[in-house]
Amino acid sequence: MMNKIGEINFKEIKRISPSQFYSMKNCAYKSLLAEAFDKKPLLPLSPNAYFGTVLHKMLELIVKGILKGEDDFNAEFDRQVKALEEDLKQKGFGFFVPLKVKLKNFGLKKIQLKKHLRSESEKTTSLGNIKFHSEKWFESQDKLICGKVDLVIENENEIEILDFKTGAIIQDCLDDEGEIYSDVKNEYKEQLKIYAQLYFENTSKFPTALSLVDLAKQKFPVEFSEQECKSLFDEAKSLLKATNDCIHTKLFSANPKQENCKYCLYRPACSFFHKELETDFSFNDVFGEVTNVKKFQNGNVSVFLQNGNKNLIIKNFSSEKFDKLGNHKNKQIRIYNVRKEATEFVYSAADTTIIYE
Ligand code: SF4
């Protein structure tokens, strides 16, 4: 059996979190698909994304003071990695295991994470009037916006909201003169500003500082104004409403472009993306009618697709795919997560390649 997308049952999105806002702004249809599929991705995540969940969980335990020393840290880290590896094997992604070997920077990230354990001197400072609230849940009065803040530090008149990121916080941007400069990613800035407004709605106080912290413990301040936070908050609510309205009007729209679709895990269900695939060959996904399937002496299988006047070859499928692909001769299929070869229109299958009819 080949993977297949049946009828899509769109569902209203009840609430939006600050971290979803940017993604919804870039392509609201993706949020609708995620909701329709109960947030179960239709394609595998990258191993880094899975590992990111472990890193974030570890940070949470450190910030909460549950992990105090290096021994606690090591035992919990091993336990979390083992649990993730078991889960990956169960999902059929055993090829990502062992993460230690398969992931670049596994060791470095572990070392960086360990640096977040509070030193004795830091523990002493925290005994004053400073209050730490980790993983604090906030929701707006109308319950349309909600989310968990990684850490709030309250110290008399100072209130700081911190968000931990396990990936890059900075990106290269171009100024008006075309010069490259580095800045905090816009999505993270907006996320923090919405948290600021959420905090205000719940406490009637505005934070005095917003910061992002990376794995290497570097802190990046985010400038903000109260007006800006309020506008983003309202924008998020309007966007949520407009997105849900599409379900009733059935007038869906999407924003299929490389930066949005590349990491979208709902590509197999997106008709807008499918249309794009018919003419755009820049993606790591291909579409076409199966014209031939060949098995070679080494057992490897290649499939030949016709897309318009282009002939595509996808190599390196394992031999058990031969019959499955052969049964789809003269039918259209989409193959996701292929690797582009040096020759144009030639691709090869990878561990994460998935075929949908
Ligand atoms: S594949 Fe692209 S256009 Fe389709 S939902 Fe995902 S991001 Fe949007």
Coordinates of C-alpha atoms and ligand atoms in Angstrom, one line a residue:
M1 CA 0.0 0.0 0.0
M2 CA 1.2 3.5 -0.8
N3 CA 0.4 6.4 1.5
K4 CA -2.7 8.2 0.6
I5 CA -4.5 11.3 1.8
G6 CA -8.2 10.8 2.0
E7 CA -10.8 13.6 2.5
I8 CA -9.6 16.4 4.7
N9 CA -11.8 17.4 7.5
F10 CA -11.0 20.9 8.4
K11 CA -11.5 21.9 12.0
E12 CA -11.7 25.3 13.7
I13 CA -8.5 26.3 15.4
K14 CA -9.6 27.1 19.0
R15 CA -6.5 29.1 20.1
I16 CA -3.1 30.2 18.9
S17 CA 0.2 30.2 20.7
P18 CA 2.8 32.9 20.3
S19 CA 5.1 30.4 18.7
Q20 CA 2.4 29.4 16.1
F21 CA 1.7 33.0 15.1
Y22 CA 4.6 33.5 12.7
S23 CA 4.0 30.2 10.9
M24 CA 0.3 31.0 10.6
K25 CA 1.1 34.4 9.2
N26 CA 3.4 32.8 6.6
C27 CA 0.9 30.2 5.5
A28 CA -2.4 29.9 7.4
Y29 CA -3.3 26.9 5.3
K30 CA -0.5 25.0 7.0
S31 CA -2.1 25.6 10.4
L32 CA -5.4 24.4 9.1
L33 CA -3.9 21.2 7.7
A34 CA -2.1 20.6 11.0
E35 CA -5.4 21.0 12.9
A36 CA -7.2 18.7 10.4
F37 CA -4.5 16.0 11.0
D38 CA -4.6 16.5 14.8
K39 CA -1.1 17.9 14.6
K40 CA 0.3 14.5 13.4
P41 CA 2.9 15.3 10.7
L42 CA 2.5 13.5 7.4
L43 CA 6.3 13.5 6.9
P44 CA 9.1 12.7 9.3
L45 CA 10.7 15.6 11.1
S46 CA 14.5 16.0 10.9
P47 CA 16.5 14.2 13.6
N48 CA 17.6 17.6 14.8
A49 CA 14.0 18.6 15.4
Y50 CA 13.4 15.5 17.5
F51 CA 16.6 16.1 19.4
G52 CA 15.5 19.7 20.0
T53 CA 12.6 18.5 22.1
V54 CA 15.0 16.7 24.4
L55 CA 17.2 19.7 24.7
H56 CA 14.2 21.9 25.5
K57 CA 12.9 19.4 28.1
M58 CA 16.4 19.3 29.7
L59 CA 16.5 23.1 29.9
E60 CA 13.1 23.1 31.5
L61 CA 14.2 20.7 34.2
I62 CA 17.4 22.8 34.8
V63 CA 15.4 26.1 35.1
K64 CA 12.9 24.5 37.4
G65 CA 15.8 23.4 39.6
I66 CA 14.9 19.7 39.3
L67 CA 18.4 19.0 37.8
K68 CA 20.9 20.4 40.1
G69 CA 24.2 18.6 39.6
E70 CA 26.2 17.0 36.9
D71 CA 25.2 13.4 37.9
D72 CA 21.5 14.3 37.8
F73 CA 22.0 15.9 34.5
N74 CA 23.9 13.0 32.9
A75 CA 21.3 10.4 34.1
E76 CA 18.4 12.4 32.9
F77 CA 20.0 13.2 29.6
D78 CA 20.7 9.5 28.9
R79 CA 17.1 8.6 29.9
Q80 CA 15.6 11.3 27.6
V81 CA 17.7 10.3 24.7
K82 CA 17.0 6.6 25.2
A83 CA 13.2 7.3 25.4
L84 CA 13.4 9.4 22.2
E85 CA 15.4 6.6 20.4
E86 CA 12.7 4.0 21.4
D87 CA 10.0 6.3 20.1
L88 CA 11.8 6.9 16.8
K89 CA 12.2 3.1 16.3
Q90 CA 8.5 2.6 17.0
K91 CA 7.6 5.3 14.4
G92 CA 9.7 3.4 11.9
F93 CA 12.6 6.0 12.0
G94 CA 15.2 3.6 13.4
F95 CA 17.6 5.0 10.8
F96 CA 18.0 8.1 13.0
V97 CA 19.4 5.9 15.9
P98 CA 21.8 6.1 17.6
L99 CA 21.4 9.9 17.8
K100 CA 24.9 10.2 19.2
V101 CA 26.3 9.0 15.9
K102 CA 23.6 10.3 13.5
L103 CA 23.5 13.9 14.7
K104 CA 26.1 16.5 14.0
N105 CA 27.0 18.4 17.2
F106 CA 25.4 15.9 19.6
G107 CA 28.3 16.1 22.0
L108 CA 28.7 19.9 21.7
K109 CA 25.0 20.5 22.4
K110 CA 25.2 18.3 25.5
I111 CA 28.2 20.3 26.8
Q112 CA 26.5 23.6 26.0
L113 CA 23.3 22.4 27.8
K114 CA 25.3 21.4 30.8
K115 CA 26.6 24.9 31.2
H116 CA 23.0 25.9 32.1
L117 CA 23.3 24.1 35.4
R118 CA 23.4 26.9 37.9
S119 CA 26.8 27.4 39.6
E120 CA 26.9 27.7 43.3
S121 CA 27.4 31.5 43.1
E122 CA 24.3 31.9 40.8
K123 CA 22.3 29.9 43.3
T124 CA 23.3 32.3 46.1
T125 CA 22.1 35.3 44.1
S126 CA 18.8 33.8 43.5
L127 CA 18.1 33.7 47.2
G128 CA 17.2 37.4 47.4
N129 CA 13.9 38.9 46.4
I130 CA 14.2 37.5 42.9
K131 CA 11.4 35.2 41.9
F132 CA 11.8 32.6 39.1
H133 CA 8.7 31.2 37.4
S134 CA 9.6 28.6 34.9
E135 CA 7.2 27.1 32.3
K136 CA 4.5 29.5 33.3
W137 CA 1.2 29.1 31.5
F138 CA -0.7 32.2 30.4
E139 CA -3.8 32.7 28.4
S140 CA -5.7 35.7 27.2
Q141 CA -9.0 36.6 28.8
D142 CA -10.9 35.4 25.8
K143 CA -8.7 32.3 25.7
L144 CA -7.8 32.8 22.0
I145 CA -4.1 33.2 22.7
C146 CA -2.2 31.0 25.1
G147 CA 1.3 29.7 25.7
K148 CA 3.9 28.7 28.2
V149 CA 6.7 31.2 29.0
D150 CA 10.0 29.4 29.5
L151 CA 11.1 31.7 32.4
V152 CA 9.8 34.9 34.1
I153 CA 12.2 36.6 36.5
E154 CA 10.6 39.1 38.8
N155 CA 12.8 41.3 40.9
E156 CA 10.9 44.2 42.5
N157 CA 10.2 46.6 39.6
E158 CA 12.1 44.5 37.0
I159 CA 10.3 41.8 35.1
E160 CA 12.1 39.8 32.5
I161 CA 10.6 37.3 30.1
L162 CA 13.1 34.7 28.7
D163 CA 12.6 32.2 26.0
F164 CA 15.2 29.5 25.4
K165 CA 16.1 28.4 21.9
T166 CA 18.1 25.3 21.0
G167 CA 18.8 26.5 17.5
A168 CA 20.1 29.6 15.9
I169 CA 18.6 32.9 17.2
I170 CA 20.3 35.2 14.8
Q171 CA 20.0 35.4 11.1
D172 CA 21.6 37.4 8.3
C173 CA 19.5 40.3 7.0
L174 CA 20.0 42.9 4.3
D175 CA 19.8 46.6 5.1
D176 CA 18.4 49.3 2.8
E177 CA 21.8 49.7 1.2
G178 CA 22.1 45.9 0.5
E179 CA 24.7 45.4 3.3
I180 CA 24.4 42.2 5.4
Y181 CA 23.9 42.5 9.1
S182 CA 22.9 40.0 11.8
D183 CA 19.7 40.3 13.8
V184 CA 17.5 38.2 16.0
K185 CA 15.0 36.3 13.9
N186 CA 11.8 38.2 13.4
E187 CA 9.6 35.2 14.4
Y188 CA 11.3 35.1 17.8
K189 CA 10.9 38.8 18.4
E190 CA 7.2 38.7 17.6
Q191 CA 6.8 35.6 19.8
L192 CA 8.3 37.4 22.8
K193 CA 6.2 40.5 22.2
I194 CA 3.0 38.5 22.2
Y195 CA 4.1 36.8 25.5
A196 CA 4.7 40.3 26.9
Q197 CA 1.1 41.3 26.1
L198 CA -0.1 38.0 27.5
Y199 CA 1.8 38.6 30.7
F200 CA 0.2 42.1 30.9
E201 CA -3.3 40.7 30.4
N202 CA -2.7 38.4 33.3
T203 CA -0.9 40.6 35.8
S204 CA -1.7 44.2 34.7
K205 CA 2.1 44.8 34.6
F206 CA 4.3 45.0 31.6
P207 CA 7.6 43.2 31.5
T208 CA 10.6 45.5 31.5
A209 CA 12.8 43.2 29.4
L210 CA 12.4 40.5 26.8
S211 CA 15.3 38.1 26.1
L212 CA 16.2 35.1 24.1
V213 CA 18.8 32.7 25.4
D214 CA 20.6 30.1 23.3
L215 CA 22.2 26.8 24.2
A216 CA 25.6 28.5 24.6
K217 CA 23.9 30.7 27.3
Q218 CA 24.2 33.8 25.2
K219 CA 21.5 36.3 25.9
F220 CA 19.9 38.4 23.1
P221 CA 17.7 41.3 24.3
V222 CA 14.6 42.1 22.2
E223 CA 13.5 45.8 22.2
F224 CA 9.8 46.5 22.3
S225 CA 7.1 49.0 22.9
E226 CA 3.8 48.3 24.7
Q227 CA 2.0 49.5 21.6
E228 CA 3.9 47.1 19.4
C229 CA 3.0 44.1 21.7
K230 CA -0.7 45.1 21.7
S231 CA -0.8 45.4 17.9
L232 CA 0.8 42.0 17.4
F233 CA -1.6 40.5 19.9
D234 CA -4.6 41.9 18.0
E235 CA -3.1 40.8 14.7
A236 CA -2.8 37.3 16.0
K237 CA -6.5 37.2 17.0
S238 CA -7.6 38.7 13.7
L239 CA -5.5 36.1 11.8
L240 CA -7.0 33.3 13.8
K241 CA -10.5 34.5 13.0
A242 CA -9.7 35.0 9.3
T243 CA -8.1 31.5 9.1
N244 CA -11.1 29.9 10.7
D245 CA -13.5 31.8 8.5
C246 CA -12.0 30.0 5.5
I247 CA -13.4 26.7 6.7
H248 CA -16.9 28.1 6.4
T249 CA -16.5 30.0 3.1
K250 CA -14.3 27.1 1.7
L251 CA -12.2 29.9 0.1
F252 CA -8.8 28.6 1.1
S253 CA -5.6 30.3 0.1
A254 CA -2.0 29.3 0.8
N255 CA 1.5 30.7 0.3
P256 CA 3.5 28.0 -1.5
K257 CA 7.1 29.1 -1.7
Q258 CA 10.4 27.5 -0.9
E259 CA 10.9 29.0 2.6
N260 CA 7.4 28.1 3.7
C261 CA 7.0 24.7 2.1
K262 CA 10.5 23.3 2.6
Y263 CA 9.9 22.4 6.2
C264 CA 6.1 22.0 6.1
L265 CA 5.2 18.5 7.2
Y266 CA 1.8 18.7 5.6
R267 CA 3.0 19.0 2.0
P268 CA 1.4 15.7 1.0
A269 CA -2.1 17.1 1.8
C270 CA -1.6 20.5 0.2
S271 CA -3.2 21.0 -3.2
F272 CA -1.5 24.4 -3.6
F273 CA 1.9 22.8 -3.1
H274 CA 1.0 20.0 -5.5
K275 CA 0.3 22.5 -8.2
E276 CA 3.6 24.2 -7.5
L277 CA 5.4 20.9 -7.8
E278 CA 4.1 20.4 -11.4
T279 CA 6.3 23.3 -12.6
D280 CA 8.9 24.0 -9.9
F281 CA 11.8 21.7 -9.7
S282 CA 13.7 23.4 -6.9
F283 CA 12.1 21.4 -4.1
N284 CA 13.3 18.1 -2.7
D285 CA 10.0 16.5 -3.7
V286 CA 9.0 15.3 -7.1
F287 CA 5.7 14.7 -8.9
G288 CA 4.9 12.8 -12.0
E289 CA 3.3 9.8 -13.7
V290 CA 5.2 6.5 -13.3
T291 CA 6.5 5.5 -16.8
N292 CA 8.9 2.7 -15.7
V293 CA 10.4 1.0 -12.7
K294 CA 13.8 -0.8 -13.0
K295 CA 15.5 -3.2 -10.6
F296 CA 19.3 -3.4 -11.0
Q297 CA 21.6 -6.4 -10.2
N298 CA 22.6 -4.9 -6.8
G299 CA 18.9 -4.9 -5.9
N300 CA 18.5 -1.1 -6.1
V301 CA 15.4 0.2 -7.8
S302 CA 14.9 3.3 -9.9
V303 CA 11.6 4.9 -10.8
F304 CA 11.0 7.0 -13.9
L305 CA 8.5 9.8 -13.8
Q306 CA 7.1 12.0 -16.4
N307 CA 6.1 15.5 -15.4
G308 CA 4.9 17.5 -18.4
N309 CA 7.8 17.3 -20.9
K310 CA 10.3 16.5 -18.2
N311 CA 11.6 13.0 -17.4
L312 CA 12.7 12.5 -13.8
I313 CA 14.7 9.6 -12.5
I314 CA 14.7 8.7 -8.8
K315 CA 17.3 6.1 -7.9
N316 CA 18.3 4.0 -4.9
F317 CA 15.0 2.7 -3.7
S318 CA 15.3 -0.7 -1.9
S319 CA 14.2 -3.8 -3.7
E320 CA 11.0 -4.2 -1.7
K321 CA 9.7 -1.0 -3.3
F322 CA 9.9 -2.7 -6.8
D323 CA 6.4 -4.2 -6.8
K324 CA 4.8 -1.3 -5.0
L325 CA 6.1 1.2 -7.6
G326 CA 5.4 -1.2 -10.4
N327 CA 1.7 -1.3 -9.4
H328 CA 1.6 2.4 -9.9
K329 CA 2.7 2.4 -13.6
N330 CA 0.8 5.1 -15.5
K331 CA -0.4 6.6 -12.3
Q332 CA 0.6 9.9 -10.7
I333 CA 2.7 9.8 -7.5
R334 CA 4.5 12.3 -5.3
I335 CA 7.8 11.4 -3.7
Y336 CA 8.9 13.5 -0.8
N337 CA 12.4 14.1 0.7
V338 CA 14.5 13.0 -2.2
R339 CA 18.1 14.1 -2.7
K340 CA 19.0 16.0 -5.8
E341 CA 21.9 14.5 -7.8
A342 CA 24.4 16.5 -9.7
T343 CA 22.6 15.8 -13.0
E344 CA 19.5 17.8 -13.6
F345 CA 16.2 15.9 -13.0
V346 CA 18.0 13.0 -11.3
Y347 CA 17.3 12.3 -7.7
S348 CA 18.0 9.6 -5.1
A349 CA 15.9 8.2 -2.3
A350 CA 17.0 8.8 1.3
D351 CA 16.0 7.2 4.6
T352 CA 13.3 9.7 5.0
T353 CA 11.8 9.5 1.5
I354 CA 8.1 8.9 1.5
I355 CA 5.8 8.2 -1.4
Y356 CA 2.2 9.3 -1.6
E357 CA -0.2 8.5 -4.4
Ligands
SF4_1 S1 3.0 23.0 1.6 FE1 3.5 25.2 1.6 S2 1.6 26.1 0.8 FE2 1.1 24.1 1.5 S3 0.4 24.3 3.6 FE3 2.6 23.8 3.7 S4 3.6 25.8 3.7 FE4 1.5 26.2 3.0

